[in-house]
Structures are given as structure tokens and as C-alpha cells.
Short mmCIF file of C-alpha atoms in Angstrom, two decimals:
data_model
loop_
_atom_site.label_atom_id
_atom_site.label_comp_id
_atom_site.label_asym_id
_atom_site.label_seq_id
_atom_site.Cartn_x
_atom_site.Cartn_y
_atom_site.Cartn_z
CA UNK A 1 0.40 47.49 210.09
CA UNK A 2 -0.96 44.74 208.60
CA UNK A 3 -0.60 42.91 212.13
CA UNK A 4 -2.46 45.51 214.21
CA UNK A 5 -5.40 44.49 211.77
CA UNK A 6 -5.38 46.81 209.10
CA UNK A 7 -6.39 46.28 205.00
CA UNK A 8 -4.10 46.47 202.39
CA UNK A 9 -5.83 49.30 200.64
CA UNK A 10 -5.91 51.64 204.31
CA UNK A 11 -1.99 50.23 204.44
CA UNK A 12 -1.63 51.34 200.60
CA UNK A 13 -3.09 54.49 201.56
CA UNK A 14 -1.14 55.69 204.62
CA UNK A 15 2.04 54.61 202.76
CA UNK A 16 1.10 56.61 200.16
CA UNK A 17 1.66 53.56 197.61
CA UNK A 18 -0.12 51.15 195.27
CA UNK A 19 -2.54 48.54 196.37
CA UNK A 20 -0.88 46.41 194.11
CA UNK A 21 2.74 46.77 196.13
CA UNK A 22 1.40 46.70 199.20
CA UNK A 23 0.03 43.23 198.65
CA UNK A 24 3.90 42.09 197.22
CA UNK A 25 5.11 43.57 200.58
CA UNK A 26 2.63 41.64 202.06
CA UNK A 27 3.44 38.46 200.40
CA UNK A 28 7.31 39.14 201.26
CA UNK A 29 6.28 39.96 204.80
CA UNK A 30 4.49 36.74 205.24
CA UNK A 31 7.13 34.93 204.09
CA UNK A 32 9.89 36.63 206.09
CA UNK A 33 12.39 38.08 202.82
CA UNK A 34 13.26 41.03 202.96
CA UNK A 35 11.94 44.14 201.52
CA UNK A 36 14.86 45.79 199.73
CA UNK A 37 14.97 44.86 196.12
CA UNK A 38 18.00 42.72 195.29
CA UNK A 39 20.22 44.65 192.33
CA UNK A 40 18.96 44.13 188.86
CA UNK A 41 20.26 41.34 186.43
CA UNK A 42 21.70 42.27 183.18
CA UNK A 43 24.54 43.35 180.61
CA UNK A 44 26.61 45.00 182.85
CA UNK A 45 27.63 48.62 181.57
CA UNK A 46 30.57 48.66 178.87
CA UNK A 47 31.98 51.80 179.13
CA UNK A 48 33.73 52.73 182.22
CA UNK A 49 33.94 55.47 184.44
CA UNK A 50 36.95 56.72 182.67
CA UNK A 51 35.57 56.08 179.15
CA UNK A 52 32.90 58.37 180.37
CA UNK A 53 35.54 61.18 181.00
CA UNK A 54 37.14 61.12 177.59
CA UNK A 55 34.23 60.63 175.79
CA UNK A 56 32.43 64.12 177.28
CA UNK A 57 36.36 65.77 177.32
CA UNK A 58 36.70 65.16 173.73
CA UNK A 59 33.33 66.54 173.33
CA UNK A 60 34.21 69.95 175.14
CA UNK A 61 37.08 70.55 172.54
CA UNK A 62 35.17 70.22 169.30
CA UNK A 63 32.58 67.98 168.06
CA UNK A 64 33.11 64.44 166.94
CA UNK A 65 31.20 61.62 165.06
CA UNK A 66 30.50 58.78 167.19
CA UNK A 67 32.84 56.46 165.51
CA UNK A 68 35.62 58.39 165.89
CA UNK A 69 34.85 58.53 169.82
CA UNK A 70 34.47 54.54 169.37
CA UNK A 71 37.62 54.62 167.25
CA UNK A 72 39.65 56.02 170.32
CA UNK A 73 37.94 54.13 173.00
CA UNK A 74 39.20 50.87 171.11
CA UNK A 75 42.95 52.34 170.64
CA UNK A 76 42.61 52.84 174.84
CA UNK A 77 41.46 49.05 175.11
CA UNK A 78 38.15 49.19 175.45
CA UNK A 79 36.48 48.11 172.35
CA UNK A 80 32.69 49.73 171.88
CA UNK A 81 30.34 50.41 169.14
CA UNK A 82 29.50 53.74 167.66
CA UNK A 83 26.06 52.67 168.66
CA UNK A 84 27.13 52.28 172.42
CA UNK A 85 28.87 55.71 172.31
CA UNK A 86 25.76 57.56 170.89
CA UNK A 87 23.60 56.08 173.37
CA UNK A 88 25.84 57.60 175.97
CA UNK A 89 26.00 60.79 174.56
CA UNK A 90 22.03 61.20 174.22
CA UNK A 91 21.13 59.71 177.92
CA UNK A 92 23.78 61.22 179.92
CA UNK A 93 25.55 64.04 178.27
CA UNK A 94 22.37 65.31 176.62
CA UNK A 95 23.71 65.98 173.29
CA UNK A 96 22.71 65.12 170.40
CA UNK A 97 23.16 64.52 166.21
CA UNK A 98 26.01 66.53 165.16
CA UNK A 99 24.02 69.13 161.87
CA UNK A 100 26.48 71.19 160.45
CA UNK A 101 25.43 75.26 160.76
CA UNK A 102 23.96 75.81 156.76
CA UNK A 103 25.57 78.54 155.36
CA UNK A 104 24.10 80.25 153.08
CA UNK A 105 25.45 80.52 149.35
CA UNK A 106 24.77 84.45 148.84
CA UNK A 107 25.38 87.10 150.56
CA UNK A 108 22.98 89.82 151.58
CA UNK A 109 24.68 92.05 148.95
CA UNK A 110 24.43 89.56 146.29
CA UNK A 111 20.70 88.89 146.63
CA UNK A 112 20.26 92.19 146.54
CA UNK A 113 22.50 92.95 143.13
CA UNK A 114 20.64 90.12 142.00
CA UNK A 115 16.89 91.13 143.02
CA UNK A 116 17.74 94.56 141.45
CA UNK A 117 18.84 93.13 137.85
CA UNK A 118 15.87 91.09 137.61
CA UNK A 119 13.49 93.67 138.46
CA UNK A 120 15.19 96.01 136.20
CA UNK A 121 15.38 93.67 133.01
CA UNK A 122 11.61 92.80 134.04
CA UNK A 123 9.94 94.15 130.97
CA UNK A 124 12.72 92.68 128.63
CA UNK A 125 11.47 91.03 125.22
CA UNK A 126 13.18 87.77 123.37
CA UNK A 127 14.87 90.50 120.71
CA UNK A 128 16.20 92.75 123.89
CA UNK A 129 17.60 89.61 125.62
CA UNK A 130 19.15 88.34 121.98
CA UNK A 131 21.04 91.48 122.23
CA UNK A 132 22.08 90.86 125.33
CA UNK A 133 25.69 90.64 125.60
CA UNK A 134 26.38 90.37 129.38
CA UNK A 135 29.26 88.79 130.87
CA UNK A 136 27.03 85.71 131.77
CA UNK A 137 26.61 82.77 129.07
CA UNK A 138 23.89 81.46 131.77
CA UNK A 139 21.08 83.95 130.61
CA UNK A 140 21.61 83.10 126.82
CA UNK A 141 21.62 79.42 127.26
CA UNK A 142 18.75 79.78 129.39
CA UNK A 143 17.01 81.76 126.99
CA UNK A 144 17.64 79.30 124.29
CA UNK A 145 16.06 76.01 125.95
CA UNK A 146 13.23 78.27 127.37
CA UNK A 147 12.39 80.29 124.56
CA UNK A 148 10.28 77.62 122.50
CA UNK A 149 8.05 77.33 125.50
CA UNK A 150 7.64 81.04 126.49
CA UNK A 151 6.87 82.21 122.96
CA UNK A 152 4.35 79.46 122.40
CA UNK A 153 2.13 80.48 125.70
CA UNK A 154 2.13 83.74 124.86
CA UNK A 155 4.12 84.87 127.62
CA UNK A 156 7.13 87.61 127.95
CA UNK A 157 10.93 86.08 128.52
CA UNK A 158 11.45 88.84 131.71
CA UNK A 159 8.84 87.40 134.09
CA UNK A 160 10.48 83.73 133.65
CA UNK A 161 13.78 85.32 134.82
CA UNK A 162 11.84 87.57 137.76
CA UNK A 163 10.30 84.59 138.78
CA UNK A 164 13.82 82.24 138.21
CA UNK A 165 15.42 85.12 140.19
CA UNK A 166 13.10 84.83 143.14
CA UNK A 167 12.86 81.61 143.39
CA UNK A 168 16.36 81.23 143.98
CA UNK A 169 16.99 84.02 146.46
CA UNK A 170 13.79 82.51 148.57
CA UNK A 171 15.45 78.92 148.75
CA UNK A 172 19.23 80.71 149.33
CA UNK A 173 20.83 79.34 146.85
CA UNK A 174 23.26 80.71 143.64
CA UNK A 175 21.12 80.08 140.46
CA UNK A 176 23.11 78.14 138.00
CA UNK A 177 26.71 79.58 138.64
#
């Protein structure tokens, strides 16, 4: 093209490509090399083929951590990092960090059993909860290191333990026991 007398930029055009490489193939042109691109230099890949294969095959029977996966490359011979074996997993099998599922610590029944003492010892008093003799040393010892404080403000003991109670069932998580 560029012999029959035609710019770079109308060349760049019509090849739908940069200015910028048609001027390198140009250059190369002129000089008579060739235009396919020679193969890259660099650290050859460490993990082969079959490393590949027993890395996503011990993936499809339950999840591992990456250096376990290294762990049994290097008892078949081929020594990698956990490092190597991540980067693997995230650019060609497209998985990623192993989270465990969260479970959570109560059940719907519990929060509810919960939800419903609390809003039934709402309008409690210190005396009421001193009286108190529940199967639970948690509200007494509670009551003890709180009761100093509450008293002082001027505020009732039950909304500290509505409030305790709520708290806890919003985050999902048993309250002391």
C-alpha cells in the first residue's frame, strides 16, 4: 500500500489500525523482517498441563487452601508456591478466596424466646430483678456491674436489658452464654 503511494494514516485507516503500528510495519517493511511477532521472552510457565488438571480436579471435590494444592503438587515433583497456585486459580479457573458460609449462632426460635423475655421483663425495676431467681447467673452478674451506673442516671434496669437483648439478636450473636 505504502508502494502504490499511499500515507500511513489512509494505510492506518483502511487497516483499521493505529497510526502508530502502521509506521512499525512500515519500518519492518523497509527493512525486509518480517511482520509476525517473534514469541515473547520470559519465565516460562511452572505449572504444567497436568498440574493444571489436578489442581481444578481437586477443586471439583471440595475446596482446598492453596498450600495444600502446592503441598501436593510438590509430593508429584513439581515444586510451586502457594502464591503460584492462587494465581492460577484466580486467572484461569475463576475462583476465588475460600470464606467459610457464617452460620449464625441462634436460631430463629431462639431470637424469638429471647425477643419475647426481654420485652416482657421490659418494665422490670432493680428490686424485681434482685428477686429474680432464673436459671441464668448472667442476668444477676450483669445486674451487679451495671447497677451503679443505671441507678445513678436515673434510668430503669429493663431498658438496658431490651436494649442488651436487641443488640445482640441484630448482630446474630448469643449474648454472654
Amino acid at each position: 500500500m505504502l508502494d502504490a503511494g499511499l500515507t500511513q494514516k489512509k494505510v492506518a485507516q483502511d487497516l483499521n489500525i493505529s497510526i502508530s503500528s502502521a509506521k512499525r510495519w512500515s519500518i519492518l517493511y523497509i527493512k525486509g523482517s518480517s511482520l509476525v511477532t517473534k514469541p515473547r521472552s520470559g519465565k516460562p510457565p511452572i505449572l504444567k498441563p497436568a498440574d493444571n488438571i489436578v489442581i481444578s480436579k481437586s477443586l471439583g471435590k471440595c475446596r482446598q487452601s492453596t498450600r495444600k494444592l502446592a503441598q501436593k503438587l510438590k509430593n508429584r515433583g513439581n515444586p510451586v508456591s502457594h502464591v503460584c497456585v492462587y494465581r492460577h486459580l484466580t486467572e484461569f479457573v475463576d475462583v476465588g478466596s475460600f470464606k467459610r458460609q457464617e452460620i449464625p449462632r441462634l436460631s430463629q426460635k431462639n431470637i424469638q424466646d429471647r425477643l419475647s423475655f426481654a420485652r416482657k421483663h421490659q418494665n422490670w425495676t432493680v428490686n424485681d430483678w434482685k428477686k429474680f431467681s432464673g436459671h441464668t447467673s448472667l442476668l444477676s452478674s450483669s445486674l451487679q456491674r451495671h447497677t451503679n451506673k443505671i441507678i445513678g442516671f436515673g434510668q430503669r434496669i429493663s431498658n438496658m436489658f431490651l436494649r442488651y437483648f436487641q443488640l445482640s439478636f441484630q448482630k446474630g450473636f448469643m449474648c454472654g452464654a
